[in-house]
Amino acid sequence: MSEKKEKNQRKIKQSDKNPNKNKRIHIDTTKITDKLKQCCAEGRRERERETRREGGREY
């Protein structure tokens, strides 16, 4: 049991050495959201074209 306790103590000490490890990672989402908006707009246009072809009926 004492060996396990020592190992745990060592792990705790190592985690204290790296304070950035526990911080949340911040991702810059502006590029991702722009891409998503672009894709959504394209999809919407495509759907509008299809509904016009089908005589205004949505499937």
Short mmCIF file of N, CA and C in Angstrom, two decimals:
data_model
loop_
_atom_site.label_atom_id
_atom_site.label_comp_id
_atom_site.label_asym_id
_atom_site.label_seq_id
_atom_site.Cartn_x
_atom_site.Cartn_y
_atom_site.Cartn_z
N MET A 1 0.81 -1.21 0.00
CA MET A 1 0.00 0.00 0.00
C MET A 1 0.84 1.26 0.00
N SER A 2 1.98 1.20 0.66
CA SER A 2 2.82 2.40 0.73
C SER A 2 3.37 2.76 -0.65
N GLU A 3 3.64 1.73 -1.47
CA GLU A 3 4.13 2.01 -2.83
C GLU A 3 3.07 2.75 -3.63
N LYS A 4 1.82 2.34 -3.50
CA LYS A 4 0.74 3.00 -4.22
C LYS A 4 0.63 4.45 -3.79
N LYS A 5 0.73 4.69 -2.49
CA LYS A 5 0.64 6.04 -1.98
C LYS A 5 1.76 6.90 -2.54
N GLU A 6 2.96 6.34 -2.59
CA GLU A 6 4.10 7.08 -3.13
C GLU A 6 3.87 7.43 -4.60
N LYS A 7 3.38 6.46 -5.36
CA LYS A 7 3.11 6.71 -6.78
C LYS A 7 2.09 7.83 -6.95
N ASN A 8 1.04 7.78 -6.13
CA ASN A 8 0.01 8.82 -6.22
C ASN A 8 0.58 10.19 -5.88
N GLN A 9 1.43 10.23 -4.86
CA GLN A 9 2.06 11.49 -4.48
C GLN A 9 2.90 12.03 -5.63
N ARG A 10 3.64 11.14 -6.30
CA ARG A 10 4.47 11.55 -7.43
C ARG A 10 3.59 12.11 -8.56
N LYS A 11 2.46 11.43 -8.82
CA LYS A 11 1.54 11.90 -9.87
C LYS A 11 1.02 13.30 -9.54
N ILE A 12 0.65 13.51 -8.28
CA ILE A 12 0.13 14.81 -7.87
C ILE A 12 1.20 15.88 -8.06
N LYS A 13 2.43 15.57 -7.68
CA LYS A 13 3.52 16.54 -7.83
C LYS A 13 3.73 16.87 -9.31
N GLN A 14 3.68 15.88 -10.18
CA GLN A 14 3.86 16.11 -11.61
C GLN A 14 2.74 16.98 -12.17
N SER A 15 1.53 16.75 -11.71
CA SER A 15 0.40 17.54 -12.23
C SER A 15 0.52 19.00 -11.76
N ASP A 16 1.11 19.22 -10.61
CA ASP A 16 1.32 20.59 -10.13
C ASP A 16 2.34 21.33 -10.98
N LYS A 17 3.26 20.57 -11.55
CA LYS A 17 4.30 21.21 -12.38
C LYS A 17 3.72 21.77 -13.66
N ASN A 18 2.65 21.18 -14.15
CA ASN A 18 2.07 21.61 -15.42
C ASN A 18 0.70 22.28 -15.17
N PRO A 19 0.68 23.58 -14.86
CA PRO A 19 -0.59 24.23 -14.53
C PRO A 19 -1.51 24.42 -15.74
N ASN A 20 -0.95 24.43 -16.96
CA ASN A 20 -1.77 24.65 -18.16
C ASN A 20 -2.58 23.42 -18.53
N LYS A 21 -2.24 22.29 -17.95
CA LYS A 21 -2.90 21.05 -18.32
C LYS A 21 -4.39 21.08 -18.00
N ASN A 22 -4.74 21.72 -16.88
CA ASN A 22 -6.14 21.71 -16.45
C ASN A 22 -6.96 22.84 -17.05
N LYS A 23 -6.31 23.77 -17.74
CA LYS A 23 -7.06 24.87 -18.33
C LYS A 23 -7.81 24.39 -19.56
N ARG A 24 -8.96 24.99 -19.79
CA ARG A 24 -9.75 24.62 -20.96
C ARG A 24 -9.10 25.17 -22.22
N ILE A 25 -9.23 24.42 -23.29
CA ILE A 25 -8.66 24.84 -24.57
C ILE A 25 -9.69 25.73 -25.26
N HIS A 26 -9.25 26.91 -25.67
CA HIS A 26 -10.16 27.83 -26.36
C HIS A 26 -9.90 27.73 -27.86
N ILE A 27 -10.95 27.43 -28.61
CA ILE A 27 -10.83 27.32 -30.06
C ILE A 27 -11.49 28.54 -30.69
N ASP A 28 -10.80 29.14 -31.64
CA ASP A 28 -11.37 30.28 -32.34
C ASP A 28 -12.43 29.77 -33.31
N THR A 29 -13.68 30.04 -33.01
CA THR A 29 -14.77 29.42 -33.76
C THR A 29 -15.27 30.28 -34.92
N THR A 30 -14.71 31.47 -35.12
CA THR A 30 -15.25 32.35 -36.16
C THR A 30 -15.14 31.72 -37.54
N LYS A 31 -13.99 31.09 -37.82
CA LYS A 31 -13.80 30.47 -39.14
C LYS A 31 -14.80 29.35 -39.34
N ILE A 32 -15.00 28.55 -38.29
CA ILE A 32 -15.90 27.40 -38.39
C ILE A 32 -17.33 27.89 -38.64
N THR A 33 -17.76 28.92 -37.89
CA THR A 33 -19.14 29.39 -38.05
C THR A 33 -19.34 30.01 -39.43
N ASP A 34 -18.32 30.72 -39.94
CA ASP A 34 -18.44 31.30 -41.28
C ASP A 34 -18.64 30.20 -42.32
N LYS A 35 -17.85 29.13 -42.18
CA LYS A 35 -17.95 28.01 -43.11
C LYS A 35 -19.35 27.38 -43.03
N LEU A 36 -19.84 27.22 -41.79
CA LEU A 36 -21.16 26.62 -41.61
C LEU A 36 -22.24 27.48 -42.24
N LYS A 37 -22.16 28.80 -42.02
CA LYS A 37 -23.16 29.71 -42.60
C LYS A 37 -23.14 29.62 -44.11
N GLN A 38 -21.94 29.53 -44.68
CA GLN A 38 -21.80 29.43 -46.13
C GLN A 38 -22.48 28.16 -46.63
N CYS A 39 -22.23 27.04 -45.95
CA CYS A 39 -22.82 25.77 -46.36
C CYS A 39 -24.34 25.82 -46.23
N CYS A 40 -24.84 26.41 -45.14
CA CYS A 40 -26.28 26.51 -44.93
C CYS A 40 -26.92 27.33 -46.04
N ALA A 41 -26.28 28.43 -46.41
CA ALA A 41 -26.82 29.30 -47.46
C ALA A 41 -26.87 28.55 -48.79
N GLU A 42 -25.82 27.79 -49.09
CA GLU A 42 -25.80 27.02 -50.33
C GLU A 42 -26.92 25.99 -50.34
N GLY A 43 -27.11 25.32 -49.21
CA GLY A 43 -28.16 24.31 -49.10
C GLY A 43 -29.54 24.91 -49.28
N ARG A 44 -29.73 26.10 -48.69
CA ARG A 44 -31.02 26.78 -48.80
C ARG A 44 -31.31 27.13 -50.26
N ARG A 45 -30.30 27.65 -50.94
CA ARG A 45 -30.48 28.01 -52.35
C ARG A 45 -30.84 26.77 -53.18
N GLU A 46 -30.14 25.68 -52.89
CA GLU A 46 -30.38 24.43 -53.62
C GLU A 46 -31.82 23.96 -53.40
N ARG A 47 -32.29 24.02 -52.16
CA ARG A 47 -33.65 23.60 -51.85
C ARG A 47 -34.67 24.49 -52.56
N GLU A 48 -34.41 25.81 -52.58
CA GLU A 48 -35.32 26.74 -53.25
C GLU A 48 -35.42 26.41 -54.74
N ARG A 49 -34.28 26.10 -55.34
CA ARG A 49 -34.27 25.73 -56.77
C ARG A 49 -35.12 24.48 -56.99
N GLU A 50 -34.95 23.49 -56.13
CA GLU A 50 -35.70 22.24 -56.29
C GLU A 50 -37.20 22.47 -56.15
N THR A 51 -37.60 23.31 -55.19
CA THR A 51 -39.03 23.54 -55.00
C THR A 51 -39.61 24.28 -56.19
N ARG A 52 -38.85 25.17 -56.80
CA ARG A 52 -39.35 25.87 -57.99
C ARG A 52 -39.54 24.88 -59.14
N ARG A 53 -38.61 23.92 -59.26
CA ARG A 53 -38.70 22.93 -60.33
C ARG A 53 -39.93 22.05 -60.16
N GLU A 54 -40.26 21.74 -58.89
CA GLU A 54 -41.38 20.83 -58.62
C GLU A 54 -42.72 21.57 -58.57
N GLY A 55 -42.74 22.79 -59.02
CA GLY A 55 -44.00 23.53 -59.04
C GLY A 55 -44.39 24.06 -57.68
N GLY A 56 -43.40 24.33 -56.84
CA GLY A 56 -43.68 24.93 -55.54
C GLY A 56 -44.01 23.94 -54.44
N ARG A 57 -43.96 22.65 -54.76
CA ARG A 57 -44.25 21.65 -53.72
C ARG A 57 -42.98 21.26 -53.00
N GLU A 58 -43.05 21.22 -51.68
CA GLU A 58 -41.89 20.82 -50.86
C GLU A 58 -42.04 19.34 -50.52
N TYR A 59 -40.97 18.59 -50.71
CA TYR A 59 -41.02 17.16 -50.40
C TYR A 59 -40.24 16.89 -49.15
#
